[in-house]
mmCIF file of C-alpha atoms in Angstrom:
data_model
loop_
_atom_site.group_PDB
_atom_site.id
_atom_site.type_symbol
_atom_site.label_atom_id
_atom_site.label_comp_id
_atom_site.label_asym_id
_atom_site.label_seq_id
_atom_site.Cartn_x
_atom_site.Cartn_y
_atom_site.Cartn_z
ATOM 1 C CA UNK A 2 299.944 107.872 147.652
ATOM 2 C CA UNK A 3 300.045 106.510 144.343
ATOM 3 C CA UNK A 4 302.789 103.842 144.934
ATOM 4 C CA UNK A 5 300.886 102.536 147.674
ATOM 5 C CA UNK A 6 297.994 99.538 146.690
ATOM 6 C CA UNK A 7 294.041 99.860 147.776
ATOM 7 C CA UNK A 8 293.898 96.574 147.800
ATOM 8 C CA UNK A 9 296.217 93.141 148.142
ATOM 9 C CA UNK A 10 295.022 90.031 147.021
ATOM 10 C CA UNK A 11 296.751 87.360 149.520
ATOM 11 C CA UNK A 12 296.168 84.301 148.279
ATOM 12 C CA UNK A 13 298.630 80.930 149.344
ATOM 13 C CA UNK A 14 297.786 78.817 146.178
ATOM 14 C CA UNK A 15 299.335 80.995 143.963
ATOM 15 C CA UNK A 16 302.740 80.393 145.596
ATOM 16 C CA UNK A 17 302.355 76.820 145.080
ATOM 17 C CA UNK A 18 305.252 76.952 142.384
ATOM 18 C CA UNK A 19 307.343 79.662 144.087
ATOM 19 C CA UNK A 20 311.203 78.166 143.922
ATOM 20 C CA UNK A 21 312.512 77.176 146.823
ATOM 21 C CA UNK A 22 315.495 80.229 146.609
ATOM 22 C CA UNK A 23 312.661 82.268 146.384
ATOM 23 C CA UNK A 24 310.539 80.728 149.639
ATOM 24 C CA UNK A 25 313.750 81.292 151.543
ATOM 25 C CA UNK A 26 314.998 84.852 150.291
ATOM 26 C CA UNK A 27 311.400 86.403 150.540
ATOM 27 C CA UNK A 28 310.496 84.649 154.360
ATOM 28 C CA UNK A 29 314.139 85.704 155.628
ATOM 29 C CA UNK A 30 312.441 89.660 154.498
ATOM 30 C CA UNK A 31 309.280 88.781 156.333
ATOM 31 C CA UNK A 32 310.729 87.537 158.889
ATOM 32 C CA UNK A 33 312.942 90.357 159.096
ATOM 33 C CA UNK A 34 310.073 93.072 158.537
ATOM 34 C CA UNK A 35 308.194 91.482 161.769
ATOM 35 C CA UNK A 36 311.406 91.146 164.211
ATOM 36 C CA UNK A 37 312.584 95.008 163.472
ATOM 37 C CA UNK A 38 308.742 95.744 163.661
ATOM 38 C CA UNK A 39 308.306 94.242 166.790
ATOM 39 C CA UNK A 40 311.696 95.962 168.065
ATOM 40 C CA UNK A 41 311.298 99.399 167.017
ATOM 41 C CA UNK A 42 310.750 102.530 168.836
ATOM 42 C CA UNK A 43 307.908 103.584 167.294
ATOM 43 C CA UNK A 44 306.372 99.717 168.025
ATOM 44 C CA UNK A 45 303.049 99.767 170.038
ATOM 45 C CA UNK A 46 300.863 97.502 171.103
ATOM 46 C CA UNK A 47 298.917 96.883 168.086
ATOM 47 C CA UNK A 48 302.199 96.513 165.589
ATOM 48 C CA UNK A 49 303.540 94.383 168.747
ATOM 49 C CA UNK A 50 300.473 91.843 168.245
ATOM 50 C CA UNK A 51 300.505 91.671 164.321
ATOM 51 C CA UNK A 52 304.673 91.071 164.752
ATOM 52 C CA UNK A 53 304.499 87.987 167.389
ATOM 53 C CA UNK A 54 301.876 86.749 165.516
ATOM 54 C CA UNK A 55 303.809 87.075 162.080
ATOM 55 C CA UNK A 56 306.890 85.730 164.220
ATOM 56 C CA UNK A 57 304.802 82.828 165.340
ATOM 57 C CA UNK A 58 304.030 82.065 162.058
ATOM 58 C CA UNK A 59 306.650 82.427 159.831
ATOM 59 C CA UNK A 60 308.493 80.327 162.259
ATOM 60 C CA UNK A 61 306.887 77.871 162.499
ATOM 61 C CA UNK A 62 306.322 77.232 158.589
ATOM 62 C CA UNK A 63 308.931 78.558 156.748
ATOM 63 C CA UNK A 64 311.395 75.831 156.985
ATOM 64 C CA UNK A 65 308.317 73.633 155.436
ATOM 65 C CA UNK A 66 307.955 75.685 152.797
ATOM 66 C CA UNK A 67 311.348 75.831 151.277
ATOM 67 C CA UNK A 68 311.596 71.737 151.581
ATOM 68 C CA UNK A 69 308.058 71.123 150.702
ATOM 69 C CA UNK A 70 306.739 73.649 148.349
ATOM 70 C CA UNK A 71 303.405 72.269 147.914
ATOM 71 C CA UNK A 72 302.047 72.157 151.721
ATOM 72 C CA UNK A 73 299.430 74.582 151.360
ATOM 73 C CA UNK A 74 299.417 75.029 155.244
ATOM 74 C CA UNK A 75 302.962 76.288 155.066
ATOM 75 C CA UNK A 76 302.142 78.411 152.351
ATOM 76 C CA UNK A 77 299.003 79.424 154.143
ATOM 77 C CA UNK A 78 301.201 80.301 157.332
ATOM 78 C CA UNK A 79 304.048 82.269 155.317
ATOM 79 C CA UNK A 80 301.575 84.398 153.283
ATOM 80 C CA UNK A 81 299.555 85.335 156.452
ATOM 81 C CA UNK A 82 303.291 85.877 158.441
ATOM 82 C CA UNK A 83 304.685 88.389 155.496
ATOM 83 C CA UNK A 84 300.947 90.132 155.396
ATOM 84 C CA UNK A 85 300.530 90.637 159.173
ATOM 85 C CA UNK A 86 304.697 92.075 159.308
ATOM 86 C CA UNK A 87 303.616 94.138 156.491
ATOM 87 C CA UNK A 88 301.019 95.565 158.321
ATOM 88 C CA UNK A 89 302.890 96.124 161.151
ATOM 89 C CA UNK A 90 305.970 97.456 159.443
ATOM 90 C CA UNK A 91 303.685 99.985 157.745
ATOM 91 C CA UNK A 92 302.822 101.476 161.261
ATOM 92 C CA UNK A 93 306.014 101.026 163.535
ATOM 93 C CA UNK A 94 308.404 101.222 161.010
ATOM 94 C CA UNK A 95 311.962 98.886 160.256
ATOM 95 C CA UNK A 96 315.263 98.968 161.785
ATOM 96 C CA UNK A 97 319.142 99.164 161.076
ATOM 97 C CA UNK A 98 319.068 95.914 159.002
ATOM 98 C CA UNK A 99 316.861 97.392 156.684
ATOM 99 C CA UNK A 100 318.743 100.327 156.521
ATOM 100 C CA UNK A 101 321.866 98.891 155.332
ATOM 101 C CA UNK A 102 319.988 96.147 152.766
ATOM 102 C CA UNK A 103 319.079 98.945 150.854
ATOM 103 C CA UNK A 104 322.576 100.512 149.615
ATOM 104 C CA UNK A 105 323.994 96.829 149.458
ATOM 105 C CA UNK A 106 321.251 95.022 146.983
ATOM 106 C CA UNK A 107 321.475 98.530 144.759
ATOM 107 C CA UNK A 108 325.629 98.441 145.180
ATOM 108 C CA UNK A 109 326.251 95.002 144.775
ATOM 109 C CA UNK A 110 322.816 93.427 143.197
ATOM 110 C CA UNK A 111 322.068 91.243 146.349
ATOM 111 C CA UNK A 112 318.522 90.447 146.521
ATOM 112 C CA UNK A 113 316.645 92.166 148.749
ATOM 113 C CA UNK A 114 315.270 89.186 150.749
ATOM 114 C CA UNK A 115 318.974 87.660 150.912
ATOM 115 C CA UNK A 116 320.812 90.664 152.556
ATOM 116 C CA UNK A 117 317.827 91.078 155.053
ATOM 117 C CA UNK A 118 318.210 87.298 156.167
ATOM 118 C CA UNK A 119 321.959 87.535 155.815
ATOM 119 C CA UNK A 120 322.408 91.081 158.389
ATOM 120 C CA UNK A 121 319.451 89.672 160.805
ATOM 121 C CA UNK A 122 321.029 87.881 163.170
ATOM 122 C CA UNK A 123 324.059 90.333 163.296
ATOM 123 C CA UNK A 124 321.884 93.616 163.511
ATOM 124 C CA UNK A 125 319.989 91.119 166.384
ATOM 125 C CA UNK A 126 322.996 90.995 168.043
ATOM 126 C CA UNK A 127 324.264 93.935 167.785
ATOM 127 C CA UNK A 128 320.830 95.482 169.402
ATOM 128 C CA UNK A 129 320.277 92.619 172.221
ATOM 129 C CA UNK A 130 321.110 95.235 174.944
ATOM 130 C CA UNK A 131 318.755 97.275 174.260
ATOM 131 C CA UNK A 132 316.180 94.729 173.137
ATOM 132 C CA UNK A 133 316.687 92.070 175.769
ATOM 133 C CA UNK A 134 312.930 91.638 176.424
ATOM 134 C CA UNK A 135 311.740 91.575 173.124
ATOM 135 C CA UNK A 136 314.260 89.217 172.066
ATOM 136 C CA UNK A 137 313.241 86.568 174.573
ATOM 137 C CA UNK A 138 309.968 87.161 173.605
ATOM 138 C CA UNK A 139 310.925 86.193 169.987
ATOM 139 C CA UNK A 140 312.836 82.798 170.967
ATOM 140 C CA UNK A 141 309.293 81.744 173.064
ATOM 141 C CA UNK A 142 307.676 82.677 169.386
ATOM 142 C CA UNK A 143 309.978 80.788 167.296
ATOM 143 C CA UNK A 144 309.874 77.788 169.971
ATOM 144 C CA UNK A 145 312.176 78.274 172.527
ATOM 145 C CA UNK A 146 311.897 76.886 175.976
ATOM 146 C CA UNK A 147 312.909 79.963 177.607
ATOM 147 C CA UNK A 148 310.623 79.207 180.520
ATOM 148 C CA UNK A 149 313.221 79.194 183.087
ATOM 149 C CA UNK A 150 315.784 81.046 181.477
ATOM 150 C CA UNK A 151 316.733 84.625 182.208
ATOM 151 C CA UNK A 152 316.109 86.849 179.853
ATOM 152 C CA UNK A 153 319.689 87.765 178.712
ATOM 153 C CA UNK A 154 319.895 84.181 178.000
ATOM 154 C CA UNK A 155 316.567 83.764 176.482
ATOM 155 C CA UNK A 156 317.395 86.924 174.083
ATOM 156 C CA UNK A 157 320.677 84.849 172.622
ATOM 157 C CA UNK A 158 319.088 82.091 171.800
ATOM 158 C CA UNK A 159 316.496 84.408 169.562
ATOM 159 C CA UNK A 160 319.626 85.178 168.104
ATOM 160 C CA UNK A 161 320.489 82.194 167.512
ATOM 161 C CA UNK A 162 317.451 80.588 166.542
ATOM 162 C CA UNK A 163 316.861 83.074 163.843
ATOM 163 C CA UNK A 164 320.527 82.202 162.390
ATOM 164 C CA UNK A 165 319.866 78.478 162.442
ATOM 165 C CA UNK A 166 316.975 79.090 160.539
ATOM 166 C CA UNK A 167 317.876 80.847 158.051
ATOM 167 C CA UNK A 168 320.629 78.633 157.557
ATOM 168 C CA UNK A 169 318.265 75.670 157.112
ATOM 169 C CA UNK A 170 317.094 77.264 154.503
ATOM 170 C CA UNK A 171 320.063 77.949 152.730
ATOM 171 C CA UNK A 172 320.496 81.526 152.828
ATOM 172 C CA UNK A 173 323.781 83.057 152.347
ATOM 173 C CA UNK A 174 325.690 83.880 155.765
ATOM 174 C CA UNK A 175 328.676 86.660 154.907
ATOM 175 C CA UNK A 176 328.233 89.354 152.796
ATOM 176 C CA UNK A 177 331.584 88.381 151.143
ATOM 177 C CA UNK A 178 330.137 85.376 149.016
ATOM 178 C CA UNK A 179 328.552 88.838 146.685
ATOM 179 C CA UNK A 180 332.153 90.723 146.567
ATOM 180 C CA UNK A 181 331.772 92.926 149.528
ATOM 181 C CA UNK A 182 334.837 94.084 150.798
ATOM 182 C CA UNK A 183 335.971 95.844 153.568
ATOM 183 C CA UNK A 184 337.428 98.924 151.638
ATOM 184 C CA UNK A 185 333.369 99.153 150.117
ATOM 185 C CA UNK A 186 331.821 100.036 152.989
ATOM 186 C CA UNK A 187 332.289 103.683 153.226
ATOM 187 C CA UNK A 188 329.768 104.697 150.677
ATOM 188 C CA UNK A 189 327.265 101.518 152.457
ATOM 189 C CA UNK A 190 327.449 103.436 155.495
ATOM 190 C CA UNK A 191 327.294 106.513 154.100
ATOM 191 C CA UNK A 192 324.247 105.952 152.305
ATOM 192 C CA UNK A 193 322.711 103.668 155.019
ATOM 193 C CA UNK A 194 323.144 106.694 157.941
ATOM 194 C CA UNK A 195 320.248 108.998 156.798
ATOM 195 C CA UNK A 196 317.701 106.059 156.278
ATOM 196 C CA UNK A 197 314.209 106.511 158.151
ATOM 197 C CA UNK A 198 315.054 102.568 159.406
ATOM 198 C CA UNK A 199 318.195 103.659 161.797
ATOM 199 C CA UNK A 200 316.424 105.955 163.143
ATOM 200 C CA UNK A 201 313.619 103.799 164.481
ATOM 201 C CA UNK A 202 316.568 100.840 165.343
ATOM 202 C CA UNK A 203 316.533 99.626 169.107
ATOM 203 C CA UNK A 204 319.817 100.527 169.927
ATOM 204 C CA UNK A 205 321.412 104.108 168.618
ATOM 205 C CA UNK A 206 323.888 103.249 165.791
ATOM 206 C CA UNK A 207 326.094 105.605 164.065
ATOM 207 C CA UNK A 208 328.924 105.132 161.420
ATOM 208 C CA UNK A 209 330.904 102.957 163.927
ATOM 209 C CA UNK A 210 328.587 100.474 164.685
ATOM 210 C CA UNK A 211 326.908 100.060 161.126
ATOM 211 C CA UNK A 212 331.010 99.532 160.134
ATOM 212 C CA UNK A 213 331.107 97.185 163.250
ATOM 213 C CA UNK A 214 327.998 94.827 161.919
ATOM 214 C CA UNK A 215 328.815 94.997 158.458
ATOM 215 C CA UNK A 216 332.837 93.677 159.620
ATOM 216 C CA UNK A 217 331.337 90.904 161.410
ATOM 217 C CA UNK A 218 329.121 89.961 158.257
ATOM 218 C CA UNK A 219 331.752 90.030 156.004
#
């Protein structure tokens, strides 16, 4: 219990001066905390309401943050996002991507935020068989017009959505540009396997498939 604060003091103004590197590498985690929060098997239907709200509106504001650093709305909207994905993170726990970011930020000294943003939209990928549903839901969140889509086709363009944004923000896209190679991802996979986060993933993944996403990132 100790690690674990009584209380958090959330307050937008103080990230006023946050870089924009930092604006982008810390909403890629939040928005990463709420989409495998939203997605997990252990989700219910209060996690599922704090996640597409904290979908909604990191979504909506993060690209407005990074380019304008002093629109307090946009800061208002991405500290009440990373809270609310906290909170439901806490409860219905992360997925694969999360479970991989670990053993490649220690390994390889990527920043936590950046490998999260980076593996999203594969791990999202990756899981959008099992996840179909959810993942439409997500593109209506992050402004979609899935209205008359199906949902297979409204769950690629979450995908796709959530890449685009991240790349308007200037996070880094292949998990080469930090020296990952091919012949290092034995120990990433052995090390990502046990985490708590595969086991509450969407889809079952075992050695194969992390080595499958982590190819297609490279």
């Amino acid at each position: 219990d100790g690690w674990f604060a009584r209380v958090a003091l959330v307050d937008p103004e103080t990230t006023l001066s946050m870089p924009p590197q930092v604006t982008a590498s810390t909403g890629g985690d939040a928005l990463c905390q709420a989409i495998e929060a939203f997605t997990s098997i252990a989700a219910s239907a209060i996690t599922d309401a704090l996640a597409m709200q904290a979908i909604e509106l990191i979504g909506r504001s993060l690209l407005r943050a990074y380019m304008v650093g002093s629109d307090i709305t946009a800061r208002e909207g991405m500290s009440l996002g990373s809270l609310m994905a906290g909170m439901a993170m806490a409860s219905a726990r992360l997925g694969a991507v999360h479970g991989m970011a670990h053993p490649l930020g220690s390994h390889y000294r990527i920043p936590h935020g950046v490998v999260c943003g980076l593996l999203l939209p594969y791990t999202m990928a990756y899981n959008l068989p099992y996840a179909t549903e959810k993942y439409a839901e997500v593109a209506h969140l992050l402004g979609e017009k899935v209205e008359n889509l199906n949902l297979e086709t409204a769950a690629h363009r979450a995908v796709a959505r959530v890449r685009d944004l991240l790349t308007k923000v200037a996070l880094s896209t292949h998990l080469g540009e930090f020296g990952v190679k091919e012949d290092g991802l034995d120990v990433i996979i052995e090390e990502s396997l046990p985490s708590g986060s595969f086991k509450h993933n969407p889809r079952p993944l075992g050695a194969e498939d992390a080595r499958r996403i982590l190819t297609e990132a490279l």
